[in-house]
Coordinates of C-alpha atoms and ligand atoms in Angstrom, one line a residue:
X1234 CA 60.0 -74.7 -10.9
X1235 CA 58.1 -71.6 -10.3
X1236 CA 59.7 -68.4 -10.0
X1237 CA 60.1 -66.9 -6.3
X1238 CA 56.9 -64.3 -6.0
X1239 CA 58.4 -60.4 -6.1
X1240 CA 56.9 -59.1 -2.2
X1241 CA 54.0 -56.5 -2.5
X1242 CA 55.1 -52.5 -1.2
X1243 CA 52.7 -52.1 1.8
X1244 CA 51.0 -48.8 1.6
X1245 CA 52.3 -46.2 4.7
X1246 CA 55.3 -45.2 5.9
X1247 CA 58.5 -45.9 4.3
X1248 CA 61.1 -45.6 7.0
X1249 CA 64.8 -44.8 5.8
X1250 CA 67.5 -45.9 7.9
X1251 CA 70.4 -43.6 7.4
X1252 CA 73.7 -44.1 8.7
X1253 CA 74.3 -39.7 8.4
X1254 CA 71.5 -39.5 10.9
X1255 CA 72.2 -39.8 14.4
X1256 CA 75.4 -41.2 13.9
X1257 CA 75.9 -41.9 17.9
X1258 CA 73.0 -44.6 16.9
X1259 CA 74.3 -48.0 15.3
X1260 CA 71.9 -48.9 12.0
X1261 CA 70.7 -52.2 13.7
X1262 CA 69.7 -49.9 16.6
X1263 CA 67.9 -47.6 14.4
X1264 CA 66.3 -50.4 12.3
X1265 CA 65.0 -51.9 15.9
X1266 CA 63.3 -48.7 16.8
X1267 CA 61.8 -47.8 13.3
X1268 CA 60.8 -51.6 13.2
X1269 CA 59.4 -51.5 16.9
X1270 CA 56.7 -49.0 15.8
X1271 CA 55.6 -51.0 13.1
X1272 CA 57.4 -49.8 10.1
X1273 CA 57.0 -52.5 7.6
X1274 CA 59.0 -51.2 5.1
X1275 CA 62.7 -50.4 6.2
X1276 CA 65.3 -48.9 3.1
X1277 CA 69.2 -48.5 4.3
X1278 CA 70.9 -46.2 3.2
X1279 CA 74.9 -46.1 3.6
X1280 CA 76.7 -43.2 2.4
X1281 CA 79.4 -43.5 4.9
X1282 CA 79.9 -46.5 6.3
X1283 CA 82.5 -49.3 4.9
X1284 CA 81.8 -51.6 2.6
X1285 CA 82.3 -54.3 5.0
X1286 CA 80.8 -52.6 7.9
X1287 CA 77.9 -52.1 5.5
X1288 CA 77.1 -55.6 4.7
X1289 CA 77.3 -56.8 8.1
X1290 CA 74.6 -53.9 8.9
X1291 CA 72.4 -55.0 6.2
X1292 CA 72.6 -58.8 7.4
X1293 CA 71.7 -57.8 10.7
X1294 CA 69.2 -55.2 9.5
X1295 CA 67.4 -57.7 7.2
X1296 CA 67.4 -60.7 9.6
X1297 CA 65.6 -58.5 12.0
X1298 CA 62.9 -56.9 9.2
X1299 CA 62.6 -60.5 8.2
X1300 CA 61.8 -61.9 11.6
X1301 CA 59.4 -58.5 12.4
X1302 CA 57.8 -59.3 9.3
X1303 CA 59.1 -55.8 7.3
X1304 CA 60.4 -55.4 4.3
X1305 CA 64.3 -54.2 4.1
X1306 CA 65.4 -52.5 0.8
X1307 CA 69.0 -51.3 0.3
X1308 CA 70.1 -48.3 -1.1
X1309 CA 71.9 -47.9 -4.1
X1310 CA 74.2 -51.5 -3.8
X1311 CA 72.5 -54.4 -5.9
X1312 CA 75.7 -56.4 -4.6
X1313 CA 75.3 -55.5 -0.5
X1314 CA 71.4 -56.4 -1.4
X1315 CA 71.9 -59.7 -3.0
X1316 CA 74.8 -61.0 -0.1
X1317 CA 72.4 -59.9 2.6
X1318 CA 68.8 -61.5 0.9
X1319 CA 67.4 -57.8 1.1
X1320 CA 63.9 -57.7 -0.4
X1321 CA 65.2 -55.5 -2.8
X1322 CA 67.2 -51.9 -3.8
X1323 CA 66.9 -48.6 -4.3
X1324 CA 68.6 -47.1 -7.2
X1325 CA 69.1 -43.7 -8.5
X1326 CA 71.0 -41.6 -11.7
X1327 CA 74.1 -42.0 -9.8
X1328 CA 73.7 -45.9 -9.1
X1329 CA 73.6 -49.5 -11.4
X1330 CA 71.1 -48.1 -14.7
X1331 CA 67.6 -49.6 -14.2
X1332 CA 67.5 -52.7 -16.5
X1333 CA 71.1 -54.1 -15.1
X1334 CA 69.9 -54.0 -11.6
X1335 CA 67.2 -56.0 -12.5
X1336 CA 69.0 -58.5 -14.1
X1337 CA 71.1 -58.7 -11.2
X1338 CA 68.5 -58.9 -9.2
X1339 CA 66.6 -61.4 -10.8
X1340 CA 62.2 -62.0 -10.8
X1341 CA 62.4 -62.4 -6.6
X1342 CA 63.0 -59.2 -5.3
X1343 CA 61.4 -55.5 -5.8
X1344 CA 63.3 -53.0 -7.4
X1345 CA 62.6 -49.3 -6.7
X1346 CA 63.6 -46.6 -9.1
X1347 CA 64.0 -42.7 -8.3
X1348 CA 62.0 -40.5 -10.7
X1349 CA 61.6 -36.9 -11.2
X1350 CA 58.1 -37.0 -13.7
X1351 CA 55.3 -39.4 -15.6
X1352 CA 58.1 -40.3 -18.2
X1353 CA 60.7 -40.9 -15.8
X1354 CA 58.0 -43.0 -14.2
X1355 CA 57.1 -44.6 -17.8
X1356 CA 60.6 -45.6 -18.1
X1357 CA 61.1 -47.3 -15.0
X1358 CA 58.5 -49.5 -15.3
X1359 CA 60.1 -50.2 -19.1
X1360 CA 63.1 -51.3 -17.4
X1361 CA 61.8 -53.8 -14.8
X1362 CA 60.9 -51.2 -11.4
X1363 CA 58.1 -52.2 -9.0
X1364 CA 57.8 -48.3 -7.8
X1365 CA 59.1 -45.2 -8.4
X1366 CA 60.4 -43.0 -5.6
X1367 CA 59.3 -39.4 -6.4
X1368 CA 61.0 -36.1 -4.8
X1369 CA 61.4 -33.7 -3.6
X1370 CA 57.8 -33.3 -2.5
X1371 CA 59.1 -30.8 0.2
X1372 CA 61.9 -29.1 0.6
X1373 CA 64.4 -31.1 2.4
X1374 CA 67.7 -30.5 4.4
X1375 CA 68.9 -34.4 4.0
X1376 CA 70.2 -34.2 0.6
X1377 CA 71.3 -31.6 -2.1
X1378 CA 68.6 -32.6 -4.7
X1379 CA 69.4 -32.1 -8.1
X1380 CA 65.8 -31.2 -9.1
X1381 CA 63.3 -28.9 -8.0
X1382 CA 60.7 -29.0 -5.0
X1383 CA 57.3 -30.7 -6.5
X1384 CA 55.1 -29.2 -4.1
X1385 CA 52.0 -31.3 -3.6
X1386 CA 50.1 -30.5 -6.8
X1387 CA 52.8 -31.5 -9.5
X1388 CA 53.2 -34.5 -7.0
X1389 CA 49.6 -35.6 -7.4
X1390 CA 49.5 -35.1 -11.1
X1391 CA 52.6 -37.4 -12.0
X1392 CA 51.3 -39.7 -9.2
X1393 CA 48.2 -40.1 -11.5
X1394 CA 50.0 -40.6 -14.5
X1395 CA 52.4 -43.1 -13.1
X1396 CA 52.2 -46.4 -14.0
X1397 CA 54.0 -47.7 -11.3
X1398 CA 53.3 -47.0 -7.4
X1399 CA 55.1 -43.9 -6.1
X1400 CA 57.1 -43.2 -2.8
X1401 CA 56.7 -39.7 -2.3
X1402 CA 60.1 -38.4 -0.9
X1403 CA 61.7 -35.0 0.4
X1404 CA 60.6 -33.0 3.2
X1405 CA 58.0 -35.4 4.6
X1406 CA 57.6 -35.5 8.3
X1407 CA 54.2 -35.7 10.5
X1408 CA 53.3 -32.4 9.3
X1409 CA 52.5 -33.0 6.1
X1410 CA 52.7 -37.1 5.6
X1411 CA 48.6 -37.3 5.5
X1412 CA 48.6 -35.0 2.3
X1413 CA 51.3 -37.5 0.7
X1414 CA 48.8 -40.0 1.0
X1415 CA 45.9 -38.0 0.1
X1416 CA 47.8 -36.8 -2.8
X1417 CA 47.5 -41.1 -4.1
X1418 CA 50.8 -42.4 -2.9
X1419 CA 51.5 -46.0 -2.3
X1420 CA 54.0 -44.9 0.4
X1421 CA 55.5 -41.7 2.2
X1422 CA 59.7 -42.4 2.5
X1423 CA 60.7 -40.8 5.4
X1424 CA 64.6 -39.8 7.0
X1425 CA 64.8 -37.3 9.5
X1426 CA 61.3 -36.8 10.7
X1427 CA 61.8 -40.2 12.0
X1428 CA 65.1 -40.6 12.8
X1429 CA 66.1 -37.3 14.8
X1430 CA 62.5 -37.7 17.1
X1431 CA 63.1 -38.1 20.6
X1432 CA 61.2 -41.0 20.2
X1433 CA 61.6 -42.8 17.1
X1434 CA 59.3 -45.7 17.9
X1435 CA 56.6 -43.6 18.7
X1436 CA 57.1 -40.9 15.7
X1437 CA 56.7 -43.9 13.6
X1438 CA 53.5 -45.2 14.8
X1439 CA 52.6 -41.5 14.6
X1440 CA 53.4 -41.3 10.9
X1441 CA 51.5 -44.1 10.0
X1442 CA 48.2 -43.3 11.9
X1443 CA 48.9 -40.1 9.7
X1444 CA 49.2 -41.2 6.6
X1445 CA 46.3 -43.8 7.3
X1446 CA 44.0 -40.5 8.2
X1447 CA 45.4 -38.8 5.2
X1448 CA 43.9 -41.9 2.6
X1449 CA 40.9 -42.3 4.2
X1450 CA 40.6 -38.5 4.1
X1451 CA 39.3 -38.3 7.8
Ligands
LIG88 C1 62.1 -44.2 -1.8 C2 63.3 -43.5 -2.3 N1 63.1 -42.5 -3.3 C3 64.2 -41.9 -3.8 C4 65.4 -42.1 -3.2 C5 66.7 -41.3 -3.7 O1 67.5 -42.3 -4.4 P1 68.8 -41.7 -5.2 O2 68.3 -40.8 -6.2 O3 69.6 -42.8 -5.7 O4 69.6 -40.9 -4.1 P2 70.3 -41.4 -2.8 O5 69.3 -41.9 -1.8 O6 71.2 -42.6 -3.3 O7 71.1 -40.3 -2.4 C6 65.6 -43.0 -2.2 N2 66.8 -43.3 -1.7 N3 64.5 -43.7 -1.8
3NM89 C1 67.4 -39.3 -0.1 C2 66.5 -38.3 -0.7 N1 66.2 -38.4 -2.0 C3 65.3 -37.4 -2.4 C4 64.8 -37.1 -3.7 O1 64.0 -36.2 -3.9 O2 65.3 -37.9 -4.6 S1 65.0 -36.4 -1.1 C5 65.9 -37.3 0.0 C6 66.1 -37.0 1.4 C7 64.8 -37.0 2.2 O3 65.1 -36.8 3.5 P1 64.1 -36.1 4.5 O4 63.0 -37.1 4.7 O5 64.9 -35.9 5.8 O6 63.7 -34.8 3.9
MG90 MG1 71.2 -43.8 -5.0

């Protein structure tokens, strides 16, 4: 029998659906929005929700990428991923090591790895990653990164040297998303530019015409 084919990252935006974000918002409600502007990649992330509350969310949340035709990582649990048929995880120094979440995960689903340089990069694609999520690119209010700001010139030189495709993450947001593709990234992962819009729907629909002018350098 053939092995299940691994999905394909779609180049754009790479929406984050973050439960510490507009908490007054549920995650399937988020999801909907981010997915209603035609994000087609959708990661959650669940610092502080319950484990059970979690993998309900990430049912829900992947039934509806599934049915809009996006792709729904999940952030740092191999386990939640795998109960919820997620397309795949996020992982990070602090989560499962590299080569164990892929043998958990299997051939089927994408695994992306967070890097920090080309041999971070190099090493993730040793240990079975589809893409490398590289940050900060920007400085960023989110998270307390243990690793310096990038800035978009060290971005673009380890996002030439990668061997894998690179998220860019960290302080991207509308202003600055068309220079993360410029710069040669597969995708731009977004939190709170998106999620703390007005209007998420239409931020995202924004970020990806954005990104879209950024690679074709118009
Ligand atoms: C696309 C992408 N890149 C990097 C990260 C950060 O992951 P990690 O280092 O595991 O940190 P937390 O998100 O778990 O705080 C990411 N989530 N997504
Ligand atoms: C979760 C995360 N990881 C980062 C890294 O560099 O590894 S930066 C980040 C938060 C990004 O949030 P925002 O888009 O709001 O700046
Ligand atoms: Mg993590």
């Amino acid at each position: 029998m053939n092995a299940p084919s691994r999905p394909h990252l779609p180049r754009g935006p790479y929406l984050l659906c973050d439960d510490s974000i507009r908490p007054e918002l549920s995650l399937v409600d988020k999801a909907a929005r981010l997915v209603a502007g035609g994000a087609r990649v959708v990661q959650l992330r669940m610092k502080r929700t319950p484990v059970r509350e979690a993998l309900a969310a990430a049912r829900q949340v992947v039934a509806l990428c599934r049915q809009e035709g996006a792709l729904c990582l999940v952030n740092d649990r191999v386990d939640l991923a795998l109960l919820a048929d997620a397309h795949g995880v996020h992982v990070g120094d602090e989560d499962l090591p590299a080569e164990d979440a892929r043998a958990l995960l299997g051939p089927g689903r994408l695994l992306g790895v967070t890097v920090r340089d080309g041999a971070g990069a190099r090493a993730a694609r040793a240990a079975g990653a589809d893409y490398v999520g590289l940050g900060p690119v920007f400085p960023t209010a989110t998270k307390q990164v243990p690793a310096p700001v990038l800035g978009l010139e060290a971005f673009a030189a380890v996002v030439r040297e990668s061997p894998l495709p690179v998220v860019g993450i960290g302080g991207v947001g509308l202003g600055n998303i068309a220079s993360v593709a410029a710069a040669g990234a597969r995708c731009a992962a977004v939190v709170s530019d998106a999620l703390l819009a007005a209007d998420i729907t239409e931020r995202v629909r924004q970020l990806a015409t954005a990104f879209e002018q950024g690679r074709s350098g118009a």
